[in-house]
PDB file of C-alpha atoms in Angstrom:
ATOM      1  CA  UNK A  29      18.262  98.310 109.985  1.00  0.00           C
ATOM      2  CA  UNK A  30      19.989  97.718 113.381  1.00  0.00           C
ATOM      3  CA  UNK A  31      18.364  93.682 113.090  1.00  0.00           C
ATOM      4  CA  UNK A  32      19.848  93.314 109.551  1.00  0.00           C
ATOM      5  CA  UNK A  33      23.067  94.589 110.251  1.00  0.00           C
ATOM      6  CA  UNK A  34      22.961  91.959 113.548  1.00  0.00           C
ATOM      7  CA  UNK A  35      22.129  89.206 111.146  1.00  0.00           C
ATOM      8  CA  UNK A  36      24.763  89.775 109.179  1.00  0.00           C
ATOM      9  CA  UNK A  37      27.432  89.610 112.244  1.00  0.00           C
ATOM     10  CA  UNK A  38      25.529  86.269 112.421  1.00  0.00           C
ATOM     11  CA  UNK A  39      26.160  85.157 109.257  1.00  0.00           C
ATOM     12  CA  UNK A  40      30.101  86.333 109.334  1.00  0.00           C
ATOM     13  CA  UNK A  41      30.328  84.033 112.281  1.00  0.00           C
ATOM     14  CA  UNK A  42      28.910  81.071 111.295  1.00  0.00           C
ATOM     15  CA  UNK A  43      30.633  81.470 107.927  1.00  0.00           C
ATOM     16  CA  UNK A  44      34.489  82.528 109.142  1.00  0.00           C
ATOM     17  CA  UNK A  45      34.249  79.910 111.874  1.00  0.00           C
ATOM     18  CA  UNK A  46      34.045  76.685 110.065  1.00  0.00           C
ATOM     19  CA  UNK A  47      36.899  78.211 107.769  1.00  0.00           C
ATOM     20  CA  UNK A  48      39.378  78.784 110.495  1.00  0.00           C
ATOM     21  CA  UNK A  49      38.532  75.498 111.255  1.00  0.00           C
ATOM     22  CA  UNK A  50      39.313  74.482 107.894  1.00  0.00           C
ATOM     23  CA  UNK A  51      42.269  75.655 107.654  1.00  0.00           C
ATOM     24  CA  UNK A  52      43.908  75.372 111.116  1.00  0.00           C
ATOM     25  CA  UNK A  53      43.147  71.509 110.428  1.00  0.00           C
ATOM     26  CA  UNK A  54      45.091  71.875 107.191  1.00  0.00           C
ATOM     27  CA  UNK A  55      47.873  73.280 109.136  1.00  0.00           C
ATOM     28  CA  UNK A  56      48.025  70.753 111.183  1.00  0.00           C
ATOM     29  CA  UNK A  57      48.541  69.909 115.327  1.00  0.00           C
ATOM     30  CA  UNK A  58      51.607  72.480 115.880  1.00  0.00           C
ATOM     31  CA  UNK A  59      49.267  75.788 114.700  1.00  0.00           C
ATOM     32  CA  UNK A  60      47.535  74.887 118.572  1.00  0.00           C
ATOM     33  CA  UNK A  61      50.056  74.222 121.004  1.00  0.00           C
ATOM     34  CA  UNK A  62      48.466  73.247 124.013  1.00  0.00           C
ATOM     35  CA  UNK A  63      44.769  74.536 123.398  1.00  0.00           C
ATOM     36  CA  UNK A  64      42.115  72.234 122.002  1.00  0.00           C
ATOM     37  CA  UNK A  65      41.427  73.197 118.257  1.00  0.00           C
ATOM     38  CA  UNK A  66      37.959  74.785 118.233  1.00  0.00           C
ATOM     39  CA  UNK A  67      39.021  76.586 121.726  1.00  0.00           C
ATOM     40  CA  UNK A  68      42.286  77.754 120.073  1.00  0.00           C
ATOM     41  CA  UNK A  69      39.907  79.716 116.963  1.00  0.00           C
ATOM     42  CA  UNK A  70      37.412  81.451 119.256  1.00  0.00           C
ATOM     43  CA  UNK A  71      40.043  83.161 121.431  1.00  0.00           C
ATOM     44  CA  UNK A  72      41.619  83.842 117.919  1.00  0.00           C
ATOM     45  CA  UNK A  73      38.385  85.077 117.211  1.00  0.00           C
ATOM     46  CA  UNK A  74      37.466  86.987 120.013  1.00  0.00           C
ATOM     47  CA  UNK A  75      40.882  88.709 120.457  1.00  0.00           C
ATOM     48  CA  UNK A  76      40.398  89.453 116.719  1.00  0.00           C
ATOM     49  CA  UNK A  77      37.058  91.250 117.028  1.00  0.00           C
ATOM     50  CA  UNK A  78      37.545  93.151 120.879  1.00  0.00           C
ATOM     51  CA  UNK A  79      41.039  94.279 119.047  1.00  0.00           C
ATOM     52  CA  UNK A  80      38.706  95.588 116.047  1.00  0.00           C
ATOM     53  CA  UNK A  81      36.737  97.515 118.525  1.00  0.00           C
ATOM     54  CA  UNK A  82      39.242  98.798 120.182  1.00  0.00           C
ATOM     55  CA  UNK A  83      41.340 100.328 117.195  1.00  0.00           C
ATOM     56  CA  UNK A  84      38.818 101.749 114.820  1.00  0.00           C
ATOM     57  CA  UNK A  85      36.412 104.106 116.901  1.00  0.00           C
ATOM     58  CA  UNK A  86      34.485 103.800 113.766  1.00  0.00           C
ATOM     59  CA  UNK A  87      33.383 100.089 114.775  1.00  0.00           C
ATOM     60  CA  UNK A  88      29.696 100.143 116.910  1.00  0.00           C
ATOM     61  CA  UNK A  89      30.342  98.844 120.267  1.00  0.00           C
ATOM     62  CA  UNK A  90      27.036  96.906 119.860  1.00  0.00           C
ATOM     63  CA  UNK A  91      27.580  94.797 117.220  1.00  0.00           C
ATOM     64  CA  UNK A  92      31.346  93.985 118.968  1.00  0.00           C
ATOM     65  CA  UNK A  93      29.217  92.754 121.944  1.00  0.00           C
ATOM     66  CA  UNK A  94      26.808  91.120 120.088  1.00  0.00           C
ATOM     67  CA  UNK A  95      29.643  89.019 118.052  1.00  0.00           C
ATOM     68  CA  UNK A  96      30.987  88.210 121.451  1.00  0.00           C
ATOM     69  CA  UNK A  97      28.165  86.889 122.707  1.00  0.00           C
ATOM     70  CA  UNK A  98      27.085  85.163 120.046  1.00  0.00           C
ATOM     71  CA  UNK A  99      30.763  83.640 119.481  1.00  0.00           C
ATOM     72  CA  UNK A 100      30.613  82.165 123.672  1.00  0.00           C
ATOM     73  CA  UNK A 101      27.195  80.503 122.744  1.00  0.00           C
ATOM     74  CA  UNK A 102      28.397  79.257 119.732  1.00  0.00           C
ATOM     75  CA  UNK A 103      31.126  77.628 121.464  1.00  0.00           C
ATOM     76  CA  UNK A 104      28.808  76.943 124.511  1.00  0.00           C
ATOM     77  CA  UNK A 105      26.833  74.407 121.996  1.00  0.00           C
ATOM     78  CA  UNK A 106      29.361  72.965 119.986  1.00  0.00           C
ATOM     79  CA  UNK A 107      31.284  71.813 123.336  1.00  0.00           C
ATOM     80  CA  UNK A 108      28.160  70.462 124.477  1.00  0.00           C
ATOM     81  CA  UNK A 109      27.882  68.702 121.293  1.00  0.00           C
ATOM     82  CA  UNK A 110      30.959  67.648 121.579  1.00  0.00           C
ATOM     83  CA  UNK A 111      30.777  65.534 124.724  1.00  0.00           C
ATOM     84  CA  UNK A 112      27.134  64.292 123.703  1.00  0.00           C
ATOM     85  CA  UNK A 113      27.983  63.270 119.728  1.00  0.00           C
ATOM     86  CA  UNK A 114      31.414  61.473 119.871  1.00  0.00           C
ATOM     87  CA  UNK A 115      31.453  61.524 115.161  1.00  0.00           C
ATOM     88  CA  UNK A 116      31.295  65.275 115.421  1.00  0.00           C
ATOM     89  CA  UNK A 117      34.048  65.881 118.422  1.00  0.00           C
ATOM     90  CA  UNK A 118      36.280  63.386 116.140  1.00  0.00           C
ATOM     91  CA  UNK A 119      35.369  65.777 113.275  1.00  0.00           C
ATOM     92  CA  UNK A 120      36.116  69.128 114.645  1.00  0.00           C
ATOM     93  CA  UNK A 121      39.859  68.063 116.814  1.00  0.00           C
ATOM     94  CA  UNK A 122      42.742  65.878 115.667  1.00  0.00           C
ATOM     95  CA  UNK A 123      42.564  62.325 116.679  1.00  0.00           C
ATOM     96  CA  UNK A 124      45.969  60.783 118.682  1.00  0.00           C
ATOM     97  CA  UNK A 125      48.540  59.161 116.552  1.00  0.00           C
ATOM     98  CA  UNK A 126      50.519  57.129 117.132  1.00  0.00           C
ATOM     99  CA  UNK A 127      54.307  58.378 115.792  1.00  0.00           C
ATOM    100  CA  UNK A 128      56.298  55.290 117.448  1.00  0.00           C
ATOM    101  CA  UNK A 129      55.688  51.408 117.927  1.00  0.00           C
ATOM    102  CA  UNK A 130      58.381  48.959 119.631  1.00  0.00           C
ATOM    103  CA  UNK A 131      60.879  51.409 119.512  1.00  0.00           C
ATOM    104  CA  UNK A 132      60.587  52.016 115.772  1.00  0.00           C
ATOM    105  CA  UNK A 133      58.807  55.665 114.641  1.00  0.00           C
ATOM    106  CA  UNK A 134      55.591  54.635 112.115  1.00  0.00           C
ATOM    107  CA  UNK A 135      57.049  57.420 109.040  1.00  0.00           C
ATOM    108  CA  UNK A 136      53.134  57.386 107.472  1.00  0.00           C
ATOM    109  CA  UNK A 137      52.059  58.328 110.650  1.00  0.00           C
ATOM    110  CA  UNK A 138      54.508  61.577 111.343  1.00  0.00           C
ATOM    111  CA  UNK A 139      53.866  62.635 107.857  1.00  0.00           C
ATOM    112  CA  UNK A 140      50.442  62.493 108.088  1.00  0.00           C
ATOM    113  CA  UNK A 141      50.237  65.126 110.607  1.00  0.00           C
ATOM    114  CA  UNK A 142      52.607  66.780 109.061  1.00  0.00           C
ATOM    115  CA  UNK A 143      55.728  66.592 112.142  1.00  0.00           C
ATOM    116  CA  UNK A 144      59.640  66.009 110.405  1.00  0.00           C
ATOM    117  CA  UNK A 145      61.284  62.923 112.436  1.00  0.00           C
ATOM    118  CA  UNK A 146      63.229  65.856 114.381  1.00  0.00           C
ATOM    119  CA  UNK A 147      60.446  67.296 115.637  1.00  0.00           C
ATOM    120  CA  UNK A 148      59.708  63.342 117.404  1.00  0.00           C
ATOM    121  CA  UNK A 149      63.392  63.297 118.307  1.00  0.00           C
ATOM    122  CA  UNK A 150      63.007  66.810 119.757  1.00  0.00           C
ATOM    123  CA  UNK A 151      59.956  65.742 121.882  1.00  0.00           C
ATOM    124  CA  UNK A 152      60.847  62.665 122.964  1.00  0.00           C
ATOM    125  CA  UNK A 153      64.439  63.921 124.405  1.00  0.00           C
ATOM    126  CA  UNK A 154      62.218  66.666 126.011  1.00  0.00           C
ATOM    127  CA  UNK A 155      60.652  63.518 127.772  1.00  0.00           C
ATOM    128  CA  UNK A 156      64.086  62.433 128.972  1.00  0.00           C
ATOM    129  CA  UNK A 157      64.009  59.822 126.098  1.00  0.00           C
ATOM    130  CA  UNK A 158      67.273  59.773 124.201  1.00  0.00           C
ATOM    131  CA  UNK A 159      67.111  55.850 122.898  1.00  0.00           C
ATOM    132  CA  UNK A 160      64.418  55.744 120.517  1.00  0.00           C
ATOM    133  CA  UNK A 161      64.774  51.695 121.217  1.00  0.00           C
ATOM    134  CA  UNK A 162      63.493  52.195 124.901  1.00  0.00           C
ATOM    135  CA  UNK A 163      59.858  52.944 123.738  1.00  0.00           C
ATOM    136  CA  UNK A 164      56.971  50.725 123.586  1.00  0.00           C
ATOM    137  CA  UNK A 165      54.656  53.344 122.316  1.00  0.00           C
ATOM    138  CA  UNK A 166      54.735  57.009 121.919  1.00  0.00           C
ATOM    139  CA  UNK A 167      51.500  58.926 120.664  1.00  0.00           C
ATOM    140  CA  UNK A 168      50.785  62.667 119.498  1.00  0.00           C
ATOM    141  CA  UNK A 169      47.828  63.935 121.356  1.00  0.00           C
ATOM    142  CA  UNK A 170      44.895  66.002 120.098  1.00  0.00           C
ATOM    143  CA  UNK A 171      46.820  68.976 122.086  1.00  0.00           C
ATOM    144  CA  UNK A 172      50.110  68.784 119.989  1.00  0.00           C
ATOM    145  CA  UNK A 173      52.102  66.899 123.101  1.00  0.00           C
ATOM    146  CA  UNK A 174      53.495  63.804 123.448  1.00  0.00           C
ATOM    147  CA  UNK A 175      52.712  60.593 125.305  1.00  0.00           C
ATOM    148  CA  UNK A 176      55.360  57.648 125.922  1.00  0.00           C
ATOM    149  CA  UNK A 177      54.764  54.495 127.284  1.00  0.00           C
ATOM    150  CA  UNK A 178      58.586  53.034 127.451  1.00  0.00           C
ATOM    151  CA  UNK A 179      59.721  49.574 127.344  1.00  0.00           C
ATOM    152  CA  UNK A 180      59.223  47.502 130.240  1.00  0.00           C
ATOM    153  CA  UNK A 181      63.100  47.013 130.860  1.00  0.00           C
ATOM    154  CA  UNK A 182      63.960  50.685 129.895  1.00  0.00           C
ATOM    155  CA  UNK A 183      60.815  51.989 132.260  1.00  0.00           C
ATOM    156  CA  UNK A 184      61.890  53.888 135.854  1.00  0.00           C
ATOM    157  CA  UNK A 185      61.236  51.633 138.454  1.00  0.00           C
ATOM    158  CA  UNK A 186      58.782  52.876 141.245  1.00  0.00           C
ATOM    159  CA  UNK A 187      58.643  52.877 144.792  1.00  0.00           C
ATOM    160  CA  UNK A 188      56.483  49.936 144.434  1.00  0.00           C
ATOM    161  CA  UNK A 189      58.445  48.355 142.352  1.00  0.00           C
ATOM    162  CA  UNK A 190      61.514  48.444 144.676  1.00  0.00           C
ATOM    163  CA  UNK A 191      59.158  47.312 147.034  1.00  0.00           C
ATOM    164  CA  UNK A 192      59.630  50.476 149.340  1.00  0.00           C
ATOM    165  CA  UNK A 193      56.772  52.091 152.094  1.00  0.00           C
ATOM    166  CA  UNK A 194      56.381  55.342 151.580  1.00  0.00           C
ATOM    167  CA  UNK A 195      55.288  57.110 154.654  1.00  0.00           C
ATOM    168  CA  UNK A 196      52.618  59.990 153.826  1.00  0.00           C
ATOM    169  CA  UNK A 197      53.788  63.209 155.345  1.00  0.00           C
ATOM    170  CA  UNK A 198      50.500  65.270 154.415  1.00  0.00           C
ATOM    171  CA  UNK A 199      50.269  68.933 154.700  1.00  0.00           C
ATOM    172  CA  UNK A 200      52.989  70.586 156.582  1.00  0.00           C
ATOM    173  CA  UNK A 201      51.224  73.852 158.756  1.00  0.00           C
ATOM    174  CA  UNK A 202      52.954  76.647 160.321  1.00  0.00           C
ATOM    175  CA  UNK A 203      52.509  76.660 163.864  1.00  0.00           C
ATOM    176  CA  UNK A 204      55.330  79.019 164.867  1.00  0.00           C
ATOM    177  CA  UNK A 205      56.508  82.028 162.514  1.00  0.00           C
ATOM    178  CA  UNK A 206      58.980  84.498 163.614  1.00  0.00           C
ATOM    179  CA  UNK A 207      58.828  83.167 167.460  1.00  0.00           C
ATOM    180  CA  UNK A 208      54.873  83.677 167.360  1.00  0.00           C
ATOM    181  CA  UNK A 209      52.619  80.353 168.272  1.00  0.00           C
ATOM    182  CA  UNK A 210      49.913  80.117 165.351  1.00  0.00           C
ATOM    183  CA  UNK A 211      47.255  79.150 167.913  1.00  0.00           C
ATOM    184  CA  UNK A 212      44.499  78.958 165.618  1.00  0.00           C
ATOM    185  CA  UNK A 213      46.311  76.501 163.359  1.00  0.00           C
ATOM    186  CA  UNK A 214      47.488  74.621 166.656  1.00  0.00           C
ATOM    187  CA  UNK A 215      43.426  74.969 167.508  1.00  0.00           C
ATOM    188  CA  UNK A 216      42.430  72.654 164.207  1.00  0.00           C
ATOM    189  CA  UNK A 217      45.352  70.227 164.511  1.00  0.00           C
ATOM    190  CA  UNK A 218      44.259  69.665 168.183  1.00  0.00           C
ATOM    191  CA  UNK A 219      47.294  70.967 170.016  1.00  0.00           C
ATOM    192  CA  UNK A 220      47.742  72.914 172.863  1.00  0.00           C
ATOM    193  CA  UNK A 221      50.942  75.123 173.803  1.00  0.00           C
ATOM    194  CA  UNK A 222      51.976  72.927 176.287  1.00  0.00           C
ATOM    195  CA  UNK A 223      52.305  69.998 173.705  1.00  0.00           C
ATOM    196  CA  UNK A 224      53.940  71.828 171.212  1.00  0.00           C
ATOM    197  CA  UNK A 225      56.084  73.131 173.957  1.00  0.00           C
ATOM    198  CA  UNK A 226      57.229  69.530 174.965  1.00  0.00           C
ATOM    199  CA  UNK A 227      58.204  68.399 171.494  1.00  0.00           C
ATOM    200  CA  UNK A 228      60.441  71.479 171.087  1.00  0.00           C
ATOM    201  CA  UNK A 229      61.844  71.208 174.188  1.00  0.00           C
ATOM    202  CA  UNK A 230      62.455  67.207 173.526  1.00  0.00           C
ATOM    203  CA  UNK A 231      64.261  68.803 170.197  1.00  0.00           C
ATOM    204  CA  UNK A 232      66.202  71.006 172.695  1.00  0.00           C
ATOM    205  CA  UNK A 233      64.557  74.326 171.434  1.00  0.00           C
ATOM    206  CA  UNK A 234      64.118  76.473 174.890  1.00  0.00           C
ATOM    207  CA  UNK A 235      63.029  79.756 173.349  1.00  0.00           C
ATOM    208  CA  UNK A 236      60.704  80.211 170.803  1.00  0.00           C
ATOM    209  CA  UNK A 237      62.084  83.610 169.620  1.00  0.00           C
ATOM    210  CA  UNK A 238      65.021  81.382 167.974  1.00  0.00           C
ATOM    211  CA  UNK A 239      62.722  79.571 165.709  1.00  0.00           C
ATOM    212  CA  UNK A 240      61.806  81.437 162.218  1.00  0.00           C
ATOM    213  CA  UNK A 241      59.232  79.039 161.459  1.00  0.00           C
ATOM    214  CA  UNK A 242      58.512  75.448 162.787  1.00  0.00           C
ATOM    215  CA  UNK A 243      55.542  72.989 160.837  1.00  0.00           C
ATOM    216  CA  UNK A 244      53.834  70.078 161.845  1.00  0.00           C
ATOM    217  CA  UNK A 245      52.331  67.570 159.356  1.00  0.00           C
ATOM    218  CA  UNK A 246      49.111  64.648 160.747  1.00  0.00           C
ATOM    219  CA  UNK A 247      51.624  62.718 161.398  1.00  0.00           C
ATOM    220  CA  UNK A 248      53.050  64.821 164.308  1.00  0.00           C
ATOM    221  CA  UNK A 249      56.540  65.481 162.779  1.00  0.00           C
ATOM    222  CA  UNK A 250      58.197  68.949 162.899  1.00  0.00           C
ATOM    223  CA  UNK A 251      60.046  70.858 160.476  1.00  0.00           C
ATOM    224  CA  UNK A 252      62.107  73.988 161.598  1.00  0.00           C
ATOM    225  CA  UNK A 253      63.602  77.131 160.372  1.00  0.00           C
ATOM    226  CA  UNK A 254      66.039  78.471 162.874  1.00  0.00           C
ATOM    227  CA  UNK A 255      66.361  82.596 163.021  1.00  0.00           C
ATOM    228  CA  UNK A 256      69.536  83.746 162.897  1.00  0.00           C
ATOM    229  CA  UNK A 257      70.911  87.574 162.462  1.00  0.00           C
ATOM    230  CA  UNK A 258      74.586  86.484 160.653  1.00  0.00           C
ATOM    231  CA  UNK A 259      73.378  83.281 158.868  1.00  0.00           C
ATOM    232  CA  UNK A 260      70.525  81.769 156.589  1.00  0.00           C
ATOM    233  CA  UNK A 261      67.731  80.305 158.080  1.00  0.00           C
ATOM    234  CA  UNK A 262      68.327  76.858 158.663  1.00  0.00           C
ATOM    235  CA  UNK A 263      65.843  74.143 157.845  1.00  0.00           C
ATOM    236  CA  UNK A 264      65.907  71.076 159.584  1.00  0.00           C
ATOM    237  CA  UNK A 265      63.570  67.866 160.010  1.00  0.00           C
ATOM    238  CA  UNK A 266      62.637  66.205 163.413  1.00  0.00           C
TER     239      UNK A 266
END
């Protein structure tokens, strides 16, 4: 008895499953947010069943853990079927579409996944794009987000562009707090006291019970916080 009523768990599984899918494809990119598809129905599924348990004592705790484990191996496979059979991964998710092309939004393509043009005006201006003219290309992801590739002439310039060096500060780490020498963060940077002493006193720091917290990055520059009773704490760079 126990096995048959296990089989039939089974058989509710592999039968709802495929019709969430169904239907959450019908419905269309927005019913996922920013979970992939099939992820998106077994935590539907899951919370679905666990909540089951949970409210109706009547339900037997060991077909709830069966379904739960037999849900996570479900999904277990069909991920790994995913990556390994590229038809079936188009089959089961939404492929990208493209929603605008040199600065003019492709209406077929919005409508067929089912978006209203303020819904791409929405998204877009939520991408600090207010000129639909300024993009090259702009493409709804499997996730429900947007991507924008903007106009060459309309695109932020970068460092690079403005032909600017940008030093690399690294990791900042705290080898004073609260007037206290962190000596064994000063052990794996390679300082001693005495050499952290010399650059605050080259800063003009004399007592180390004034300083809230001071950081070093690799590239030896400090950064400190100043203690003070009456005021804020006082950041500055060295």
């Amino acid at each position: 008895m126990l096995f048959q009523e296990l089989a039939i768990v089974t058989g509710r599984i592999l039968t709802i499953l495929p019709l969430l899918l169904f239907m959450t494809l019908t419905m269309g990119k927005r019913s996922i947010g920013q979970v992939p598809i099939f992820d998106f129905l077994v935590i539907v599924t899951l919370a679905s069943v666990t909540g089951a348990d949970i409210a109706d004592p009547s339900v037997s705790h060991i077909h709830t853990a069966y379904a739960i484990v037999a849900i996570a191996f479900f999904q277990k496979i069909v991920a790994l079927n995913v990556i390994r059979n590229r038809p079936f991964g188009k089959w089961i998710t939404f492929e990208p579409t493209v929603v605008v092309k040199d600065g003019k939004i492709l209406v077929d393509n919005v409508a067929s996944i089912r978006y209203s043009i303020d819904n791409i005006l929405q998204m877009l201006r939520q991408k600090d794009v207010f000129d639909i003219g300024d993009v090259k290309l702009a493409i709804i992801e499997a996730n429900g987000d947007i991507s924008i590739q903007r106009k060459p002439e309309k695109a932020i310039p970068t460092i690079e562009d403005l032909g600017i060096h940008k030093k690399n500060l690294g990791i900042s780490y705290p080898v004073i707090i609260e007037g206290k020498m962190r000596e064994e963060v000063m052990k794996e940077l390679g300082l001693t006291k005495e050499s952290l002493r010399k650059k605050l006193e080259g800063m003009g720091v004399i007592r180390l019970d004034t300083i809230f917290l001071c950081t070093i990055n690799h590239e030896g520059d400090l950064q400190l916080a100043y203690s003070s009773k009456d005021e804020s704490h006082e950041l500055v760079q060295h």
